[in-house]
Amino acid sequence: MNKDVLQMLMKCLQELHLPAVRAQYEAVARQASAESWSYADYLREVLERECQQRRQRRTERLLKESRLPLEKNWATFDLKRLPPKAAQQFRGLLSGDFVDRQENILVFGAPGSGKTHGLCAVAQELVRSGRSALFTTTALLVQKLLAAKRDLRLEAMLKRLSRWEILILDDLGYVQQSREEMEVLFTLLGERYERSSVCLTSNLPFSKWEQIFKDAMTAAAAIDRLVHHSVIVELNVPSYRAEAAKRAKANPE
Ligand code: ADP
Ligand code: MG
């Protein structure tokens, strides 16, 4: 190719931000000419590669931003351990329809029953299909919300959190702190109510949420908002950790 033409081509590809086309147009051209492709086929192939690379980069960025523990994924999640209804519910969540319907997912079960693993596995699959998710422990998020409130940045932080289609609040039951902390959590739930999904895990049944929210009214209001459009998954299974320890004891290597 003539040097000026090549330079112009490079300039255009740079200006249009088409790095994959830039890196691959020559190799694809060789294949096109060897296999006598039409111009349209050639163009489709190079653009498709650009799209593919973009999707892949976006997924990588979303996965990194999600802070999901990647080892808790769908491939390592053993559905056979779950009550049949819960297994079916988790399978159903993979479609991501709950996100479009702004539904919440509430997962209950004893420590070690697979609440975090199940939710993270679903979220990771959905991020891989292009959705955005953020994983955080409830305790950490509450601390951040409180700090933001102190600095008069609460509204900005809530707005930033609304960027994520799926917000995972892990371990609601473990926060038992001040009323002020629960108030910011309540504000967050109100902010997302009917706008975007909240997925949370708790080892405390609703009947004990008064302990979390400090008073019966706030607990009832929080439950009301969360439950209104929601999928409730009950994992009444023994602790996976305890079972694994038992198995290890029974079959020492
Ligand atoms: P929880 O959040 O309910 O306390 P986790 O999801 O953290 O429990 O699970 C505890 C440990 O057991 C984790 O290492 C997790 O990967 C594993 N685990 C729990 N349930 C399953 C399951 N159904 N399949 C595979 N691993 C599981
Ligand atoms: Mg957990």
Short mmCIF file of C-alpha atoms and ligand atoms in Angstrom, two decimals:
data_model
loop_
_atom_site.label_atom_id
_atom_site.label_comp_id
_atom_site.label_asym_id
_atom_site.label_seq_id
_atom_site.Cartn_x
_atom_site.Cartn_y
_atom_site.Cartn_z
CA MET A 1 0.00 0.00 0.00
CA ASN A 2 1.19 3.51 -0.82
CA LYS A 3 2.76 5.26 2.21
CA ASP A 4 0.40 8.24 2.18
CA VAL A 5 -2.65 6.02 1.97
CA LEU A 6 -1.37 3.91 4.83
CA GLN A 7 -0.74 7.00 6.95
CA MET A 8 -4.22 8.32 6.28
CA LEU A 9 -5.72 4.93 7.12
CA MET A 10 -3.83 4.82 10.43
CA LYS A 11 -4.97 8.33 11.26
CA CYS A 12 -8.61 7.49 10.61
CA LEU A 13 -8.47 4.28 12.62
CA GLN A 14 -6.89 6.15 15.51
CA GLU A 15 -9.40 8.99 15.37
CA LEU A 16 -12.28 6.51 15.27
CA HIS A 17 -10.74 4.42 18.08
CA LEU A 18 -10.63 1.16 16.19
CA PRO A 19 -7.56 -0.55 17.62
CA ALA A 20 -8.63 -4.09 16.67
CA VAL A 21 -9.13 -3.08 13.05
CA ARG A 22 -5.74 -1.42 13.12
CA ALA A 23 -4.06 -4.50 14.52
CA GLN A 24 -5.82 -7.02 12.31
CA TYR A 25 -6.87 -5.46 9.00
CA GLU A 26 -3.79 -6.75 7.17
CA ALA A 27 -4.07 -10.33 8.36
CA VAL A 28 -7.79 -10.37 7.56
CA ALA A 29 -7.04 -8.87 4.12
CA ARG A 30 -4.66 -11.72 3.37
CA GLN A 31 -7.31 -14.24 4.34
CA ALA A 32 -9.94 -12.34 2.33
CA SER A 33 -7.86 -12.36 -0.78
CA ALA A 34 -6.88 -16.03 -0.37
CA GLU A 35 -10.54 -16.97 0.03
CA SER A 36 -11.96 -14.41 -2.44
CA TRP A 37 -14.25 -12.66 0.03
CA SER A 38 -16.50 -9.81 -1.06
CA TYR A 39 -15.73 -6.29 0.17
CA ALA A 40 -18.73 -6.52 2.47
CA ASP A 41 -17.49 -9.78 3.98
CA TYR A 42 -14.10 -8.22 4.66
CA LEU A 43 -15.62 -5.15 6.27
CA ARG A 44 -17.95 -7.27 8.39
CA GLU A 45 -15.09 -9.44 9.59
CA VAL A 46 -12.82 -6.59 10.70
CA LEU A 47 -15.68 -4.71 12.37
CA GLU A 48 -16.90 -7.82 14.09
CA ARG A 49 -13.43 -8.31 15.56
CA GLU A 50 -13.50 -4.73 16.81
CA CYS A 51 -16.90 -5.28 18.44
CA GLN A 52 -15.72 -8.51 20.00
CA GLN A 53 -12.66 -6.87 21.50
CA ARG A 54 -14.77 -4.04 22.86
CA ARG A 55 -17.21 -6.41 24.50
CA GLN A 56 -14.36 -8.36 26.01
CA ARG A 57 -12.67 -5.22 27.40
CA ARG A 58 -15.97 -3.98 28.78
CA THR A 59 -16.58 -7.30 30.52
CA GLU A 60 -13.08 -7.26 31.98
CA ARG A 61 -13.60 -3.71 33.25
CA LEU A 62 -17.05 -4.52 34.68
CA LEU A 63 -15.71 -7.63 36.40
CA LYS A 64 -12.89 -5.67 37.97
CA GLU A 65 -15.18 -2.86 39.09
CA SER A 66 -17.73 -5.33 40.47
CA ARG A 67 -15.34 -6.50 43.24
CA LEU A 68 -17.00 -9.90 42.95
CA PRO A 69 -15.00 -12.77 44.42
CA LEU A 70 -14.44 -14.49 41.06
CA GLU A 71 -13.79 -17.93 42.53
CA LYS A 72 -17.40 -18.02 43.76
CA ASN A 73 -18.71 -18.68 40.28
CA TRP A 74 -21.38 -20.69 38.53
CA ALA A 75 -19.04 -23.49 37.48
CA THR A 76 -18.03 -24.18 41.08
CA PHE A 77 -21.55 -23.78 42.49
CA ASP A 78 -23.04 -27.18 43.31
CA LEU A 79 -26.79 -26.87 42.78
CA LYS A 80 -27.39 -30.41 44.00
CA ARG A 81 -26.67 -29.27 47.54
CA LEU A 82 -29.54 -26.84 47.50
CA PRO A 83 -33.21 -27.43 48.21
CA PRO A 84 -34.80 -28.04 44.77
CA LYS A 85 -36.79 -24.83 44.90
CA ALA A 86 -33.69 -22.72 45.63
CA ALA A 87 -31.74 -24.44 42.83
CA GLN A 88 -34.55 -23.65 40.43
CA GLN A 89 -34.67 -20.05 41.61
CA PHE A 90 -30.92 -19.57 41.14
CA ARG A 91 -31.16 -21.08 37.64
CA GLY A 92 -33.98 -18.71 36.82
CA LEU A 93 -31.98 -15.69 37.94
CA LEU A 94 -29.37 -16.35 35.24
CA SER A 95 -31.71 -14.91 32.61
CA GLY A 96 -31.24 -11.50 34.24
CA ASP A 97 -34.92 -10.70 33.87
CA PHE A 98 -35.05 -9.70 37.52
CA VAL A 99 -32.67 -6.85 36.74
CA ASP A 100 -34.94 -5.51 34.01
CA ARG A 101 -37.88 -5.78 36.37
CA GLN A 102 -35.92 -3.99 39.13
CA GLU A 103 -36.60 -6.90 41.44
CA ASN A 104 -34.65 -7.63 44.58
CA ILE A 105 -33.12 -10.95 45.52
CA LEU A 106 -33.10 -11.87 49.18
CA VAL A 107 -31.12 -14.95 50.12
CA PHE A 108 -31.56 -16.43 53.58
CA GLY A 109 -29.70 -19.25 55.24
CA ALA A 110 -27.33 -20.20 58.02
CA PRO A 111 -23.64 -19.28 57.78
CA GLY A 112 -21.92 -21.51 55.23
CA SER A 113 -25.09 -22.44 53.37
CA GLY A 114 -23.87 -20.86 50.12
CA LYS A 115 -25.68 -17.51 50.14
CA THR A 116 -22.70 -15.44 49.07
CA HIS A 117 -21.49 -18.03 46.59
CA GLY A 118 -24.89 -18.34 44.93
CA LEU A 119 -25.47 -14.63 44.52
CA CYS A 120 -21.93 -13.95 43.36
CA ALA A 121 -22.15 -16.77 40.83
CA VAL A 122 -25.34 -15.34 39.36
CA ALA A 123 -23.93 -11.81 39.34
CA GLN A 124 -20.72 -12.91 37.64
CA GLU A 125 -22.69 -14.63 34.87
CA LEU A 126 -24.75 -11.49 34.38
CA VAL A 127 -21.66 -9.25 34.30
CA ARG A 128 -20.23 -11.58 31.66
CA SER A 129 -23.36 -10.96 29.61
CA GLY A 130 -22.84 -7.21 29.84
CA ARG A 131 -24.57 -6.06 33.01
CA SER A 132 -22.98 -4.06 35.80
CA ALA A 133 -22.83 -5.24 39.40
CA LEU A 134 -21.19 -4.15 42.62
CA PHE A 135 -20.43 -6.52 45.46
CA THR A 136 -19.90 -5.20 48.96
CA THR A 137 -20.42 -6.32 52.50
CA THR A 138 -23.27 -4.42 54.10
CA ALA A 139 -21.00 -3.35 56.97
CA LEU A 140 -18.42 -1.77 54.67
CA LEU A 141 -20.99 0.00 52.56
CA VAL A 142 -22.71 1.38 55.63
CA GLN A 143 -19.39 2.79 56.84
CA LYS A 144 -18.82 4.44 53.49
CA LEU A 145 -22.33 5.87 53.40
CA LEU A 146 -21.88 7.25 56.87
CA ALA A 147 -18.57 8.89 55.98
CA ALA A 148 -20.22 10.36 52.88
CA LYS A 149 -23.06 11.74 54.99
CA ARG A 150 -20.59 13.33 57.38
CA ASP A 151 -18.89 15.04 54.43
CA LEU A 152 -22.22 16.08 52.90
CA ARG A 153 -21.55 13.77 49.97
CA LEU A 154 -24.33 11.27 50.65
CA GLU A 155 -26.42 12.30 47.69
CA ALA A 156 -23.43 12.12 45.35
CA MET A 157 -22.56 8.66 46.66
CA LEU A 158 -26.11 7.40 46.24
CA LYS A 159 -26.08 8.73 42.71
CA ARG A 160 -22.81 6.95 42.01
CA LEU A 161 -24.22 3.70 43.40
CA SER A 162 -27.20 4.01 41.08
CA ARG A 163 -24.82 3.44 38.15
CA TRP A 164 -24.77 -0.25 39.03
CA GLU A 165 -27.68 -2.30 37.81
CA ILE A 166 -27.11 -4.89 40.52
CA LEU A 167 -26.03 -4.01 44.04
CA ILE A 168 -25.08 -6.91 46.28
CA LEU A 169 -25.23 -6.26 49.99
CA ASP A 170 -23.61 -9.22 51.67
CA ASP A 171 -24.44 -10.18 55.26
CA LEU A 172 -27.12 -7.84 56.36
CA GLY A 173 -27.46 -9.75 59.61
CA TYR A 174 -23.99 -8.99 60.84
CA VAL A 175 -24.46 -5.25 61.10
CA GLN A 176 -25.80 -4.38 64.47
CA GLN A 177 -24.64 -0.89 64.98
CA SER A 178 -25.93 2.57 65.66
CA ARG A 179 -29.24 3.96 64.57
CA GLU A 180 -27.44 6.46 62.37
CA GLU A 181 -25.80 3.64 60.43
CA MET A 182 -29.10 1.95 59.86
CA GLU A 183 -30.63 5.21 58.72
CA VAL A 184 -28.17 5.55 55.85
CA LEU A 185 -28.81 1.95 54.88
CA PHE A 186 -32.52 2.67 54.90
CA THR A 187 -31.95 5.74 52.74
CA LEU A 188 -30.03 3.61 50.24
CA LEU A 189 -32.83 1.05 50.07
CA GLY A 190 -35.34 3.83 49.53
CA GLU A 191 -33.21 5.30 46.78
CA ARG A 192 -33.06 2.01 44.86
CA TYR A 193 -36.67 1.03 45.54
CA GLU A 194 -38.40 0.23 42.24
CA ARG A 195 -35.46 1.72 40.33
CA SER A 196 -32.79 -0.96 40.49
CA SER A 197 -32.06 -4.33 42.03
CA VAL A 198 -30.71 -4.96 45.48
CA CYS A 199 -29.45 -8.47 46.17
CA LEU A 200 -28.79 -9.25 49.76
CA THR A 201 -27.86 -12.12 51.98
CA SER A 202 -28.81 -12.51 55.60
CA ASN A 203 -28.57 -15.16 58.24
CA LEU A 204 -31.37 -13.45 60.16
CA PRO A 205 -35.00 -14.09 59.22
CA PHE A 206 -37.26 -11.06 58.84
CA SER A 207 -38.59 -11.62 62.35
CA LYS A 208 -35.18 -10.63 63.71
CA TRP A 209 -34.62 -7.59 61.52
CA GLU A 210 -35.77 -5.35 64.30
CA GLN A 211 -32.34 -5.99 65.82
CA ILE A 212 -30.73 -4.68 62.65
CA PHE A 213 -32.88 -1.64 62.08
CA LYS A 214 -33.20 -0.81 65.77
CA ASP A 215 -36.93 -0.29 65.78
CA ALA A 216 -39.95 -2.17 64.56
CA MET A 217 -41.22 0.60 62.29
CA THR A 218 -38.01 1.03 60.34
CA ALA A 219 -37.56 -2.73 60.07
CA ALA A 220 -41.11 -3.11 58.76
CA ALA A 221 -40.63 -0.31 56.25
CA ALA A 222 -37.32 -1.76 55.04
CA ILE A 223 -38.84 -5.23 54.69
CA ASP A 224 -41.81 -3.79 52.86
CA ARG A 225 -39.67 -2.07 50.25
CA LEU A 226 -37.35 -5.00 49.77
CA VAL A 227 -40.06 -7.61 49.54
CA HIS A 228 -42.48 -5.68 47.33
CA HIS A 229 -40.83 -6.87 44.09
CA SER A 230 -38.54 -9.69 45.07
CA VAL A 231 -37.38 -13.25 44.82
CA ILE A 232 -36.80 -14.84 48.20
CA VAL A 233 -34.39 -17.75 48.23
CA GLU A 234 -34.26 -19.95 51.32
CA LEU A 235 -31.16 -22.07 51.71
CA ASN A 236 -31.98 -24.25 54.61
CA VAL A 237 -28.98 -26.46 54.04
CA PRO A 238 -26.19 -27.43 56.42
CA SER A 239 -22.98 -25.46 56.23
CA TYR A 240 -20.84 -26.36 53.23
CA ARG A 241 -17.72 -25.70 55.27
CA ALA A 242 -18.85 -28.05 58.05
CA GLU A 243 -19.69 -30.76 55.50
CA ALA A 244 -16.35 -30.39 53.74
CA ALA A 245 -14.56 -30.68 57.10
CA LYS A 246 -16.59 -33.78 57.92
CA ARG A 247 -15.75 -35.35 54.54
CA ALA A 248 -12.06 -34.56 55.02
CA LYS A 249 -12.16 -36.26 58.42
CA ALA A 250 -13.92 -39.32 57.06
CA ASN A 251 -11.52 -39.71 54.12
CA PRO A 252 -8.08 -38.52 55.26
CA GLU A 253 -5.66 -38.48 52.31
P1 ADP B 1 -22.66 -18.09 53.30
O1 ADP B 1 -22.52 -16.83 52.52
O2 ADP B 1 -24.03 -18.65 53.29
O3 ADP B 1 -22.11 -17.98 54.68
P2 ADP B 1 -20.73 -19.06 51.39
O4 ADP B 1 -21.45 -18.81 50.12
O5 ADP B 1 -19.63 -18.12 51.72
O6 ADP B 1 -21.75 -19.19 52.59
O7 ADP B 1 -20.19 -20.55 51.36
C1 ADP B 1 -19.24 -21.01 52.31
C2 ADP B 1 -18.17 -21.81 51.58
O8 ADP B 1 -18.73 -22.98 51.05
C3 ADP B 1 -17.57 -21.05 50.41
O9 ADP B 1 -16.22 -21.42 50.27
C4 ADP B 1 -18.38 -21.54 49.24
O10 ADP B 1 -17.63 -21.46 48.05
C5 ADP B 1 -18.71 -22.97 49.63
N1 ADP B 1 -20.04 -23.37 49.16
C6 ADP B 1 -21.22 -23.18 49.79
N2 ADP B 1 -22.25 -23.71 49.10
C7 ADP B 1 -21.72 -24.23 47.99
C8 ADP B 1 -22.26 -24.94 46.87
N3 ADP B 1 -23.59 -25.18 46.75
N4 ADP B 1 -21.41 -25.35 45.92
C9 ADP B 1 -20.09 -25.13 46.01
N5 ADP B 1 -19.51 -24.48 47.04
C10 ADP B 1 -20.30 -24.03 48.03
MG MG B 2 -21.67 -15.06 53.12
#
